[in-house]
């Protein structure tokens, strides 16, 4: 007799389909030609979970918000950072907050979290605006002389300065060029290795590998100096650097060793400026190409600020400015692709996923799914009205990820980005120089090509 009380059996998970690729290398050749286009095509042809081989390893591209939620939140323990992409990042930042896992990560996250509380960040607003006003003066000069500027370089210097001062109490203005150059070398080489499946440096280093080592050394020098300067003054400044330096293990009483401290500081310095700078660069590019949104932004700035620099109290009232940033992060999410290693067999959105394989997620892709984002390529900050946000699934939008490994600097970045846009857009209208069209350059983050050459015009 049939047991009528038994729950109906769940349908057997489906096997995801996907692009076939070539023997030995799988989809590497197609993906490296145009990774962003490849993400979009693969999801359009194979649905919410696609399967393929990247080299000899099996990977899945998860694009549906429910699948993203499953990986980042609901079954997060099954998806780790034991993935070769992080092995490469570890060669640069070692075992800092971004790359560590398990107990080490949890301890460090708990330690760093208070530095990112809303009240703490609010107290940093004045410093953020002060640094931006200095850049505004340089832009005013360029306005007078007609000289063009590299918008992306300006944004990098500004956000590096801000993160150095605000979180580490350090003046890193003189290091901008060294950090920028080193990070570019490292990003390009890391991505090149990843896409060509050369994960391990050769035994005999090439000129390219020597450049990588030099870049790494130069970043470490900056960080070592920042730490040494603080050690010369023993007082607790109450900032993130003091928290890291003074923290003692509850059981052993030990402090963080020098290498670990350097790893944490370098992680903050890099993760805390590159991403925000790219987002801001894209905002300028998009505003220059969308005059209606630019007009709405200017109207808000006139109404809220009336010509004076913004303060922390203005932040909640700069509603449209913030939406410009949100919509920029939708179209050009700096962290455009991330991967995780699958621990055990699992089912995502009804599809079977094998333990030992990789899961790839792309915010660039999910942020363009027409189901959640009608006319996805159109720049429309009003997609971020509270009603529209509430009507979408949480993980249709994840520029900062989500779940336990969500970006620790998200509120910092959103306030910083909004205040920078407001301070500069009040007085200047950067125009793209004639003949230049920004293209997305997917290195570790998503940069605009050619450093965004702009001519600064007055409002
Ligand atoms: C628009 C700006 C930013 C974007 C789009 C962004 C995005 C992200 C994303 C996607 C992750 C997850 C990475 C992963 O799991 O592999 C992350 C992690 C992280 N971000 Fe950000 N970030 C931004 C700004 C910042 C800022 C300003 C800081 C520091 C001041 C920061 C520090 C970190 C750190 C330390 C982690 C690792 C957190 C952990 O795993 O516990 N980020 N960020």
Short mmCIF file of C-alpha atoms and ligand atoms in Angstrom, two decimals:
data_model
loop_
_atom_site.label_atom_id
_atom_site.label_comp_id
_atom_site.label_asym_id
_atom_site.label_seq_id
_atom_site.Cartn_x
_atom_site.Cartn_y
_atom_site.Cartn_z
CA UNK A 1 0.00 0.00 0.00
CA UNK A 2 1.28 3.50 -0.78
CA UNK A 3 2.05 5.70 2.25
CA UNK A 4 -0.07 8.75 1.43
CA UNK A 5 1.41 10.77 4.35
CA UNK A 6 4.93 10.70 2.89
CA UNK A 7 6.14 14.02 1.47
CA UNK A 8 6.31 14.08 -2.33
CA UNK A 9 9.80 13.22 -3.48
CA UNK A 10 11.82 16.18 -4.79
CA UNK A 11 12.53 15.84 -8.51
CA UNK A 12 16.00 14.55 -9.31
CA UNK A 13 18.45 17.42 -9.86
CA UNK A 14 19.13 18.27 -13.48
CA UNK A 15 22.58 18.14 -15.03
CA UNK A 16 23.52 21.65 -16.20
CA UNK A 17 24.48 22.11 -19.82
CA UNK A 18 27.19 24.48 -21.02
CA UNK A 19 29.70 25.41 -23.71
CA UNK A 20 31.79 22.41 -24.79
CA UNK A 21 35.22 24.02 -25.08
CA UNK A 22 38.37 22.32 -26.37
CA UNK A 23 40.25 19.25 -25.17
CA UNK A 24 42.61 19.98 -22.26
CA UNK A 25 41.91 23.71 -22.03
CA UNK A 26 38.10 23.64 -21.97
CA UNK A 27 36.60 27.12 -22.43
CA UNK A 28 39.77 29.03 -21.57
CA UNK A 29 40.36 30.31 -25.11
CA UNK A 30 36.82 31.66 -25.58
CA UNK A 31 36.58 33.08 -22.08
CA UNK A 32 39.89 34.95 -22.27
CA UNK A 33 39.00 36.62 -25.57
CA UNK A 34 36.11 38.50 -24.01
CA UNK A 35 35.24 37.32 -20.51
CA UNK A 36 32.30 39.71 -20.01
CA UNK A 37 30.64 38.82 -23.32
CA UNK A 38 31.30 35.15 -22.62
CA UNK A 39 29.48 35.37 -19.25
CA UNK A 40 26.45 36.98 -20.91
CA UNK A 41 26.33 34.48 -23.79
CA UNK A 42 26.81 31.45 -21.57
CA UNK A 43 23.97 32.39 -19.22
CA UNK A 44 21.67 33.36 -22.12
CA UNK A 45 22.25 29.98 -23.81
CA UNK A 46 22.41 27.66 -20.79
CA UNK A 47 20.28 29.25 -18.07
CA UNK A 48 20.76 29.88 -14.34
CA UNK A 49 23.48 27.27 -13.85
CA UNK A 50 25.85 26.40 -16.71
CA UNK A 51 28.60 23.81 -16.64
CA UNK A 52 31.96 23.80 -18.42
CA UNK A 53 35.61 22.90 -18.08
CA UNK A 54 38.20 25.57 -17.28
CA UNK A 55 41.39 23.68 -18.11
CA UNK A 56 40.82 20.22 -16.71
CA UNK A 57 38.69 21.41 -13.79
CA UNK A 58 34.91 21.42 -13.76
CA UNK A 59 33.22 24.80 -13.19
CA UNK A 60 29.69 26.14 -12.95
CA UNK A 61 28.52 29.62 -13.81
CA UNK A 62 25.74 30.52 -11.36
CA UNK A 63 23.80 33.59 -12.46
CA UNK A 64 20.32 33.46 -10.93
CA UNK A 65 19.88 35.48 -7.69
CA UNK A 66 18.54 32.36 -5.88
CA UNK A 67 21.69 30.48 -6.81
CA UNK A 68 23.90 33.37 -5.68
CA UNK A 69 22.04 33.47 -2.36
CA UNK A 70 22.48 29.72 -1.94
CA UNK A 71 26.27 29.96 -2.44
CA UNK A 72 26.94 33.13 -0.45
CA UNK A 73 24.45 32.75 2.33
CA UNK A 74 22.23 29.67 2.69
CA UNK A 75 24.89 26.99 2.26
CA UNK A 76 27.97 29.19 2.58
CA UNK A 77 29.97 26.50 4.46
CA UNK A 78 30.01 24.40 1.30
CA UNK A 79 31.70 27.14 -0.78
CA UNK A 80 35.22 28.11 0.24
CA UNK A 81 38.03 30.34 -0.92
CA UNK A 82 40.28 27.29 -1.52
CA UNK A 83 40.13 28.32 -5.15
CA UNK A 84 43.11 28.92 -7.41
CA UNK A 85 42.05 32.53 -8.03
CA UNK A 86 42.62 33.29 -4.33
CA UNK A 87 45.93 31.41 -4.36
CA UNK A 88 47.12 34.09 -6.77
CA UNK A 89 45.73 36.94 -4.70
CA UNK A 90 47.46 35.41 -1.64
CA UNK A 91 50.82 35.81 -3.39
CA UNK A 92 50.26 39.54 -3.01
CA UNK A 93 48.29 40.18 0.16
CA UNK A 94 49.21 37.01 2.05
CA UNK A 95 46.71 35.95 4.70
CA UNK A 96 44.74 39.16 5.29
CA UNK A 97 41.00 39.53 5.79
CA UNK A 98 40.17 39.05 2.11
CA UNK A 99 42.01 35.75 1.70
CA UNK A 100 42.03 34.09 5.13
CA UNK A 101 39.44 31.54 6.17
CA UNK A 102 38.11 29.67 9.21
CA UNK A 103 39.20 30.69 12.69
CA UNK A 104 41.83 33.21 11.51
CA UNK A 105 39.32 35.03 9.34
CA UNK A 106 36.63 35.06 12.03
CA UNK A 107 39.00 36.45 14.65
CA UNK A 108 40.28 39.16 12.32
CA UNK A 109 36.83 40.11 11.09
CA UNK A 110 35.64 40.53 14.67
CA UNK A 111 38.68 42.63 15.42
CA UNK A 112 38.27 44.94 12.41
CA UNK A 113 34.48 45.32 12.45
CA UNK A 114 34.26 48.17 15.03
CA UNK A 115 36.40 50.39 12.75
CA UNK A 116 33.59 50.20 10.19
CA UNK A 117 30.64 50.98 12.45
CA UNK A 118 28.39 53.69 11.10
CA UNK A 119 29.35 56.19 13.80
CA UNK A 120 33.05 55.68 13.09
CA UNK A 121 32.58 56.13 9.37
CA UNK A 122 30.47 59.24 9.86
CA UNK A 123 33.35 60.76 11.81
CA UNK A 124 35.55 60.29 8.71
CA UNK A 125 33.31 62.36 6.42
CA UNK A 126 35.11 65.67 6.98
CA UNK A 127 38.46 64.16 6.10
CA UNK A 128 36.97 62.61 2.93
CA UNK A 129 35.55 65.96 1.84
CA UNK A 130 38.73 67.88 2.72
CA UNK A 131 40.82 65.64 0.49
CA UNK A 132 38.25 65.99 -2.31
CA UNK A 133 38.20 69.78 -2.05
CA UNK A 134 41.95 69.74 -2.74
CA UNK A 135 41.32 67.75 -5.91
CA UNK A 136 38.53 70.16 -6.81
CA UNK A 137 41.09 72.99 -6.67
CA UNK A 138 43.30 71.09 -9.12
CA UNK A 139 40.31 70.51 -11.38
CA UNK A 140 39.50 74.24 -11.23
CA UNK A 141 43.04 74.93 -12.41
CA UNK A 142 42.62 72.43 -15.28
CA UNK A 143 39.33 74.15 -16.08
CA UNK A 144 41.17 77.46 -16.44
CA UNK A 145 44.07 76.14 -18.50
CA UNK A 146 42.05 73.71 -20.61
CA UNK A 147 44.50 70.91 -19.79
CA UNK A 148 42.93 67.42 -19.78
CA UNK A 149 43.15 65.09 -16.77
CA UNK A 150 43.22 61.34 -16.34
CA UNK A 151 40.05 60.92 -14.33
CA UNK A 152 40.86 57.37 -13.26
CA UNK A 153 44.31 58.38 -11.96
CA UNK A 154 42.73 61.24 -9.99
CA UNK A 155 40.19 58.88 -8.43
CA UNK A 156 42.90 56.34 -7.49
CA UNK A 157 45.07 58.99 -5.79
CA UNK A 158 42.10 60.41 -3.94
CA UNK A 159 40.71 57.12 -2.61
CA UNK A 160 44.19 55.86 -1.68
CA UNK A 161 44.82 59.03 0.29
CA UNK A 162 41.44 58.73 2.02
CA UNK A 163 41.81 55.11 3.05
CA UNK A 164 45.38 55.76 4.26
CA UNK A 165 44.34 58.71 6.41
CA UNK A 166 40.96 57.46 7.61
CA UNK A 167 41.77 53.88 8.55
CA UNK A 168 45.51 53.81 9.01
CA UNK A 169 46.25 57.39 10.08
CA UNK A 170 48.99 57.46 7.41
CA UNK A 171 49.93 59.97 4.75
CA UNK A 172 50.42 57.88 1.60
CA UNK A 173 50.16 60.70 -0.93
CA UNK A 174 53.79 60.29 -1.99
CA UNK A 175 53.18 56.58 -2.61
CA UNK A 176 50.33 56.96 -5.08
CA UNK A 177 52.42 56.35 -8.15
CA UNK A 178 54.29 53.38 -6.71
CA UNK A 179 51.09 51.75 -5.45
CA UNK A 180 49.25 52.44 -8.71
CA UNK A 181 52.05 51.06 -10.87
CA UNK A 182 52.59 48.01 -8.65
CA UNK A 183 48.93 47.18 -8.53
CA UNK A 184 48.64 47.45 -12.31
CA UNK A 185 51.59 45.09 -12.85
CA UNK A 186 50.21 42.63 -10.33
CA UNK A 187 46.62 42.76 -11.66
CA UNK A 188 47.58 42.29 -15.27
CA UNK A 189 49.92 39.45 -14.49
CA UNK A 190 47.54 37.70 -12.13
CA UNK A 191 44.78 37.77 -14.71
CA UNK A 192 47.11 36.68 -17.47
CA UNK A 193 48.20 33.67 -15.42
CA UNK A 194 44.64 32.82 -14.56
CA UNK A 195 43.46 32.96 -18.15
CA UNK A 196 46.43 31.10 -19.55
CA UNK A 197 46.28 28.46 -16.79
CA UNK A 198 49.88 29.31 -15.69
CA UNK A 199 49.09 29.38 -12.01
CA UNK A 200 52.61 28.71 -10.79
CA UNK A 201 55.50 31.01 -11.66
CA UNK A 202 58.21 29.32 -13.74
CA UNK A 203 61.40 28.08 -12.06
CA UNK A 204 63.51 30.57 -14.03
CA UNK A 205 61.77 33.90 -13.66
CA UNK A 206 61.11 35.90 -16.80
CA UNK A 207 61.32 39.71 -16.95
CA UNK A 208 57.59 39.67 -16.38
CA UNK A 209 57.95 37.67 -13.18
CA UNK A 210 60.71 39.93 -11.95
CA UNK A 211 58.37 42.89 -12.50
CA UNK A 212 55.79 41.09 -10.36
CA UNK A 213 58.32 40.57 -7.56
CA UNK A 214 59.47 44.19 -7.73
CA UNK A 215 55.86 45.38 -7.58
CA UNK A 216 55.22 43.19 -4.57
CA UNK A 217 58.34 44.44 -2.83
CA UNK A 218 57.38 48.03 -3.46
CA UNK A 219 53.91 47.51 -1.93
CA UNK A 220 55.44 45.84 1.12
CA UNK A 221 57.82 48.79 1.54
CA UNK A 222 54.90 51.21 1.75
CA UNK A 223 53.15 49.07 4.33
CA UNK A 224 56.29 48.49 6.39
CA UNK A 225 56.82 52.26 6.56
CA UNK A 226 53.21 52.89 7.64
CA UNK A 227 53.60 50.37 10.47
CA UNK A 228 57.05 51.64 11.50
CA UNK A 229 55.75 55.22 11.70
CA UNK A 230 52.96 54.13 13.99
CA UNK A 231 55.33 52.10 16.16
CA UNK A 232 57.35 55.26 16.73
CA UNK A 233 54.29 56.69 18.54
CA UNK A 234 52.89 54.11 20.89
CA UNK A 235 49.57 55.77 21.75
CA UNK A 236 46.27 54.11 20.81
CA UNK A 237 44.71 56.27 18.10
CA UNK A 238 41.56 54.16 18.12
CA UNK A 239 41.72 53.56 14.38
CA UNK A 240 41.93 50.32 12.44
CA UNK A 241 45.72 50.23 12.51
CA UNK A 242 45.77 50.61 16.30
CA UNK A 243 43.16 47.86 16.58
CA UNK A 244 45.34 45.50 14.57
CA UNK A 245 48.53 46.45 16.38
CA UNK A 246 47.23 46.33 19.93
CA UNK A 247 44.96 43.28 19.66
CA UNK A 248 46.02 40.36 21.83
CA UNK A 249 44.91 36.77 21.55
CA UNK A 250 42.42 36.04 24.35
CA UNK A 251 44.07 32.74 25.23
CA UNK A 252 47.75 33.24 24.55
CA UNK A 253 48.02 37.02 24.95
CA UNK A 254 50.08 37.09 21.75
CA UNK A 255 50.00 39.98 19.30
CA UNK A 256 49.78 39.61 15.53
CA UNK A 257 53.21 38.86 14.06
CA UNK A 258 54.79 41.33 11.63
CA UNK A 259 53.94 39.42 8.45
CA UNK A 260 50.31 39.04 9.42
CA UNK A 261 50.07 42.70 10.38
CA UNK A 262 51.55 43.67 7.00
CA UNK A 263 49.08 41.36 5.24
CA UNK A 264 46.12 43.03 6.97
CA UNK A 265 47.34 46.56 6.29
CA UNK A 266 48.12 45.82 2.65
CA UNK A 267 44.70 44.19 2.20
CA UNK A 268 42.95 47.30 3.52
CA UNK A 269 45.08 49.64 1.46
CA UNK A 270 44.42 47.76 -1.79
CA UNK A 271 40.84 46.55 -1.26
CA UNK A 272 39.96 49.94 0.21
CA UNK A 273 40.90 52.19 -2.70
CA UNK A 274 41.00 50.41 -6.07
CA UNK A 275 37.36 49.33 -6.08
CA UNK A 276 35.94 52.69 -4.99
CA UNK A 277 38.16 54.53 -7.49
CA UNK A 278 36.91 52.37 -10.36
CA UNK A 279 33.30 52.91 -9.35
CA UNK A 280 33.83 56.68 -9.29
CA UNK A 281 35.61 56.69 -12.65
CA UNK A 282 32.67 54.87 -14.20
CA UNK A 283 30.26 57.32 -12.58
CA UNK A 284 31.99 60.23 -14.32
CA UNK A 285 31.94 58.36 -17.63
CA UNK A 286 28.24 57.54 -17.29
CA UNK A 287 27.24 61.04 -16.22
CA UNK A 288 29.12 62.51 -19.18
CA UNK A 289 27.11 60.23 -21.46
CA UNK A 290 23.70 60.75 -19.79
CA UNK A 291 22.78 64.40 -19.64
CA UNK A 292 19.35 63.91 -18.06
CA UNK A 293 20.77 62.02 -15.08
CA UNK A 294 23.49 64.66 -14.81
CA UNK A 295 20.90 67.45 -14.71
CA UNK A 296 18.93 65.67 -11.99
CA UNK A 297 22.12 65.24 -9.99
CA UNK A 298 23.00 68.92 -10.31
CA UNK A 299 19.49 69.93 -9.21
CA UNK A 300 19.84 67.81 -6.07
CA UNK A 301 23.27 69.25 -5.25
CA UNK A 302 21.96 72.80 -5.64
CA UNK A 303 18.96 72.08 -3.42
CA UNK A 304 20.81 70.19 -0.66
CA UNK A 305 24.16 71.96 -0.61
CA UNK A 306 23.69 75.30 -2.35
CA UNK A 307 27.40 75.58 -3.13
CA UNK A 308 28.93 74.56 0.22
CA UNK A 309 30.94 71.34 0.66
CA UNK A 310 28.89 68.38 1.97
CA UNK A 311 29.07 67.07 5.53
CA UNK A 312 28.14 63.74 7.10
CA UNK A 313 24.66 65.14 7.89
CA UNK A 314 24.06 65.74 4.18
CA UNK A 315 24.78 62.14 3.26
CA UNK A 316 21.25 60.79 3.87
CA UNK A 317 19.80 63.70 1.87
CA UNK A 318 21.99 63.13 -1.18
CA UNK A 319 19.52 60.52 -2.36
CA UNK A 320 19.98 60.84 -6.12
CA UNK A 321 23.78 61.14 -5.83
CA UNK A 322 23.76 57.81 -4.00
CA UNK A 323 21.52 56.31 -6.69
CA UNK A 324 24.01 57.37 -9.35
CA UNK A 325 26.63 55.40 -7.44
CA UNK A 326 24.32 52.39 -6.98
CA UNK A 327 23.48 52.31 -10.68
CA UNK A 328 27.17 52.65 -11.60
CA UNK A 329 27.94 49.68 -9.36
CA UNK A 330 25.23 47.76 -11.19
CA UNK A 331 26.60 48.39 -14.67
CA UNK A 332 30.29 48.26 -13.80
CA UNK A 333 30.72 46.34 -10.54
CA UNK A 334 34.44 46.63 -9.71
CA UNK A 335 34.50 43.03 -8.41
CA UNK A 336 32.88 41.74 -11.60
CA UNK A 337 33.62 38.03 -11.11
CA UNK A 338 34.37 35.82 -8.11
CA UNK A 339 34.74 32.11 -7.59
CA UNK A 340 34.42 29.56 -4.84
CA UNK A 341 35.49 25.95 -4.44
CA UNK A 342 32.63 23.47 -3.91
CA UNK A 343 33.28 21.21 -0.90
CA UNK A 344 30.56 18.57 -1.30
CA UNK A 345 28.00 17.67 -3.96
CA UNK A 346 25.09 20.10 -3.82
CA UNK A 347 22.00 21.25 -5.70
CA UNK A 348 21.73 24.88 -6.87
CA UNK A 349 18.42 26.07 -8.39
CA UNK A 350 17.55 22.43 -9.09
CA UNK A 351 20.87 21.69 -10.82
CA UNK A 352 23.44 19.20 -9.64
CA UNK A 353 26.81 20.62 -8.64
CA UNK A 354 29.80 18.35 -7.90
CA UNK A 355 32.10 18.59 -4.87
CA UNK A 356 35.67 19.52 -5.80
CA UNK A 357 34.56 21.74 -8.67
CA UNK A 358 34.38 25.57 -8.89
CA UNK A 359 31.44 27.94 -8.83
CA UNK A 360 31.86 31.20 -10.75
CA UNK A 361 29.59 34.20 -10.09
CA UNK A 362 29.59 37.46 -11.99
CA UNK A 363 27.88 40.58 -10.72
CA UNK A 364 28.39 42.07 -14.21
CA UNK A 365 26.22 39.24 -15.55
CA UNK A 366 23.51 38.98 -12.85
CA UNK A 367 23.17 42.79 -12.86
CA UNK A 368 22.18 42.52 -16.53
CA UNK A 369 19.61 39.72 -16.37
CA UNK A 370 16.62 41.25 -18.22
CA UNK A 371 14.21 39.43 -15.90
CA UNK A 372 15.27 41.71 -13.04
CA UNK A 373 16.73 44.65 -14.96
CA UNK A 374 14.60 45.70 -17.93
CA UNK A 375 16.62 47.32 -20.72
CA UNK A 376 19.74 46.36 -18.77
CA UNK A 377 22.33 48.46 -20.62
CA UNK A 378 20.46 51.72 -19.95
CA UNK A 379 21.88 53.93 -17.18
CA UNK A 380 18.93 54.75 -14.94
CA UNK A 381 19.65 55.68 -11.29
CA UNK A 382 15.89 55.52 -10.54
CA UNK A 383 16.11 51.74 -10.59
CA UNK A 384 17.18 52.29 -6.99
CA UNK A 385 14.05 53.91 -5.57
CA UNK A 386 13.08 52.06 -2.34
CA UNK A 387 10.00 50.52 -4.05
CA UNK A 388 12.02 49.13 -6.94
CA UNK A 389 14.71 47.80 -4.63
CA UNK A 390 12.08 46.05 -2.49
CA UNK A 391 10.52 44.43 -5.57
CA UNK A 392 13.76 42.69 -6.60
CA UNK A 393 15.35 39.63 -4.98
CA UNK A 394 18.21 40.60 -2.65
CA UNK A 395 20.85 38.87 -4.76
CA UNK A 396 19.83 40.40 -8.09
CA UNK A 397 22.35 43.05 -7.00
CA UNK A 398 25.54 42.18 -5.13
CA UNK A 399 28.40 44.59 -5.87
CA UNK A 400 29.62 44.03 -2.29
CA UNK A 401 28.68 40.34 -2.25
CA UNK A 402 26.61 39.25 0.76
CA UNK A 403 26.49 36.72 3.59
CA UNK A 404 29.36 36.44 6.08
CA UNK A 405 32.03 37.40 3.51
CA UNK A 406 30.27 40.59 2.47
CA UNK A 407 32.63 43.52 1.93
CA UNK A 408 33.52 45.01 5.31
CA UNK A 409 34.06 48.42 3.68
CA UNK A 410 30.66 48.74 1.94
CA UNK A 411 29.25 51.56 4.07
CA UNK A 412 32.60 53.33 4.06
CA UNK A 413 32.72 53.12 0.24
CA UNK A 414 29.12 54.28 -0.24
CA UNK A 415 29.55 57.31 1.97
CA UNK A 416 32.95 58.12 0.50
CA UNK A 417 31.72 57.72 -3.09
CA UNK A 418 28.61 59.84 -2.50
CA UNK A 419 30.58 62.65 -0.82
CA UNK A 420 33.24 62.67 -3.54
CA UNK A 421 30.65 62.81 -6.33
CA UNK A 422 28.75 65.58 -4.56
CA UNK A 423 31.85 67.67 -3.81
CA UNK A 424 33.20 67.53 -7.36
CA UNK A 425 29.97 67.53 -9.40
CA UNK A 426 28.87 70.72 -7.66
CA UNK A 427 31.53 72.69 -9.48
CA UNK A 428 32.75 70.61 -12.41
CA UNK A 429 31.43 68.70 -15.38
CA UNK A 430 34.11 66.33 -16.62
CA UNK A 431 33.66 65.66 -20.39
CA UNK A 432 35.22 62.67 -22.15
CA UNK A 433 37.95 63.93 -24.49
CA UNK A 434 37.00 63.84 -28.13
CA UNK A 435 37.37 60.45 -29.79
CA UNK A 436 37.57 58.57 -26.48
CA UNK A 437 35.01 55.93 -25.53
CA UNK A 438 35.59 54.10 -22.25
CA UNK A 439 35.63 50.32 -22.60
CA UNK A 440 35.50 47.99 -19.59
CA UNK A 441 38.89 46.40 -18.95
CA UNK A 442 38.40 43.32 -16.83
CA UNK A 443 41.63 42.86 -14.85
CA UNK A 444 41.23 41.93 -11.15
CA UNK A 445 38.71 44.78 -11.01
CA UNK A 446 36.73 46.34 -13.83
CA UNK A 447 38.57 49.45 -15.00
CA UNK A 448 37.69 51.93 -17.71
CA UNK A 449 40.23 51.70 -20.55
CA UNK A 450 42.84 54.43 -21.05
CA UNK A 451 42.51 55.92 -17.51
CA UNK A 452 39.49 58.01 -18.52
CA UNK A 453 40.90 61.16 -20.15
CA UNK A 454 38.55 64.06 -19.38
CA UNK A 455 38.35 67.76 -19.95
CA UNK A 456 37.08 69.63 -16.91
CA UNK A 457 34.36 72.11 -17.76
CA UNK A 458 32.48 74.37 -15.31
CA UNK A 459 28.87 73.80 -14.35
C1 LIG B 1 32.88 50.38 -4.30
C2 LIG B 1 33.78 49.90 -3.50
C3 LIG B 1 33.95 48.46 -3.10
C4 LIG B 1 33.49 47.33 -3.72
C5 LIG B 1 32.68 47.22 -4.99
C6 LIG B 1 33.93 46.21 -2.92
C7 LIG B 1 33.62 44.89 -3.19
C8 LIG B 1 34.01 43.82 -2.40
C9 LIG B 1 33.65 42.44 -2.65
C10 LIG B 1 32.81 41.95 -3.82
C11 LIG B 1 34.20 41.70 -1.67
C12 LIG B 1 34.15 40.18 -1.52
C13 LIG B 1 35.41 39.60 -2.13
C14 LIG B 1 35.55 38.12 -2.03
O1 LIG B 1 34.84 37.44 -1.30
O2 LIG B 1 36.44 37.63 -2.71
C15 LIG B 1 34.91 42.59 -0.78
C16 LIG B 1 35.60 42.20 0.34
C17 LIG B 1 36.35 43.05 1.10
N1 LIG B 1 36.45 44.42 0.97
FE1 LIG B 1 35.46 45.56 -0.36
N2 LIG B 1 34.65 46.68 -1.85
C18 LIG B 1 34.67 48.05 -1.92
C19 LIG B 1 35.27 48.92 -1.02
C20 LIG B 1 36.00 48.53 0.06
C21 LIG B 1 36.60 49.43 1.02
C22 LIG B 1 36.46 50.95 1.00
C23 LIG B 1 37.29 48.66 1.91
C24 LIG B 1 38.09 49.06 3.12
C25 LIG B 1 38.19 50.25 3.54
C26 LIG B 1 37.12 47.27 1.52
C27 LIG B 1 37.68 46.19 2.15
C28 LIG B 1 37.32 44.88 1.92
C29 LIG B 1 37.82 43.76 2.71
C30 LIG B 1 38.81 43.83 3.85
C31 LIG B 1 37.19 42.60 2.20
C32 LIG B 1 37.31 41.18 2.73
C33 LIG B 1 36.20 41.00 3.75
C34 LIG B 1 36.07 39.60 4.32
O3 LIG B 1 36.19 38.62 3.59
O4 LIG B 1 35.81 39.53 5.52
N3 LIG B 1 36.31 47.24 0.41
N4 LIG B 1 34.77 43.90 -1.24
#
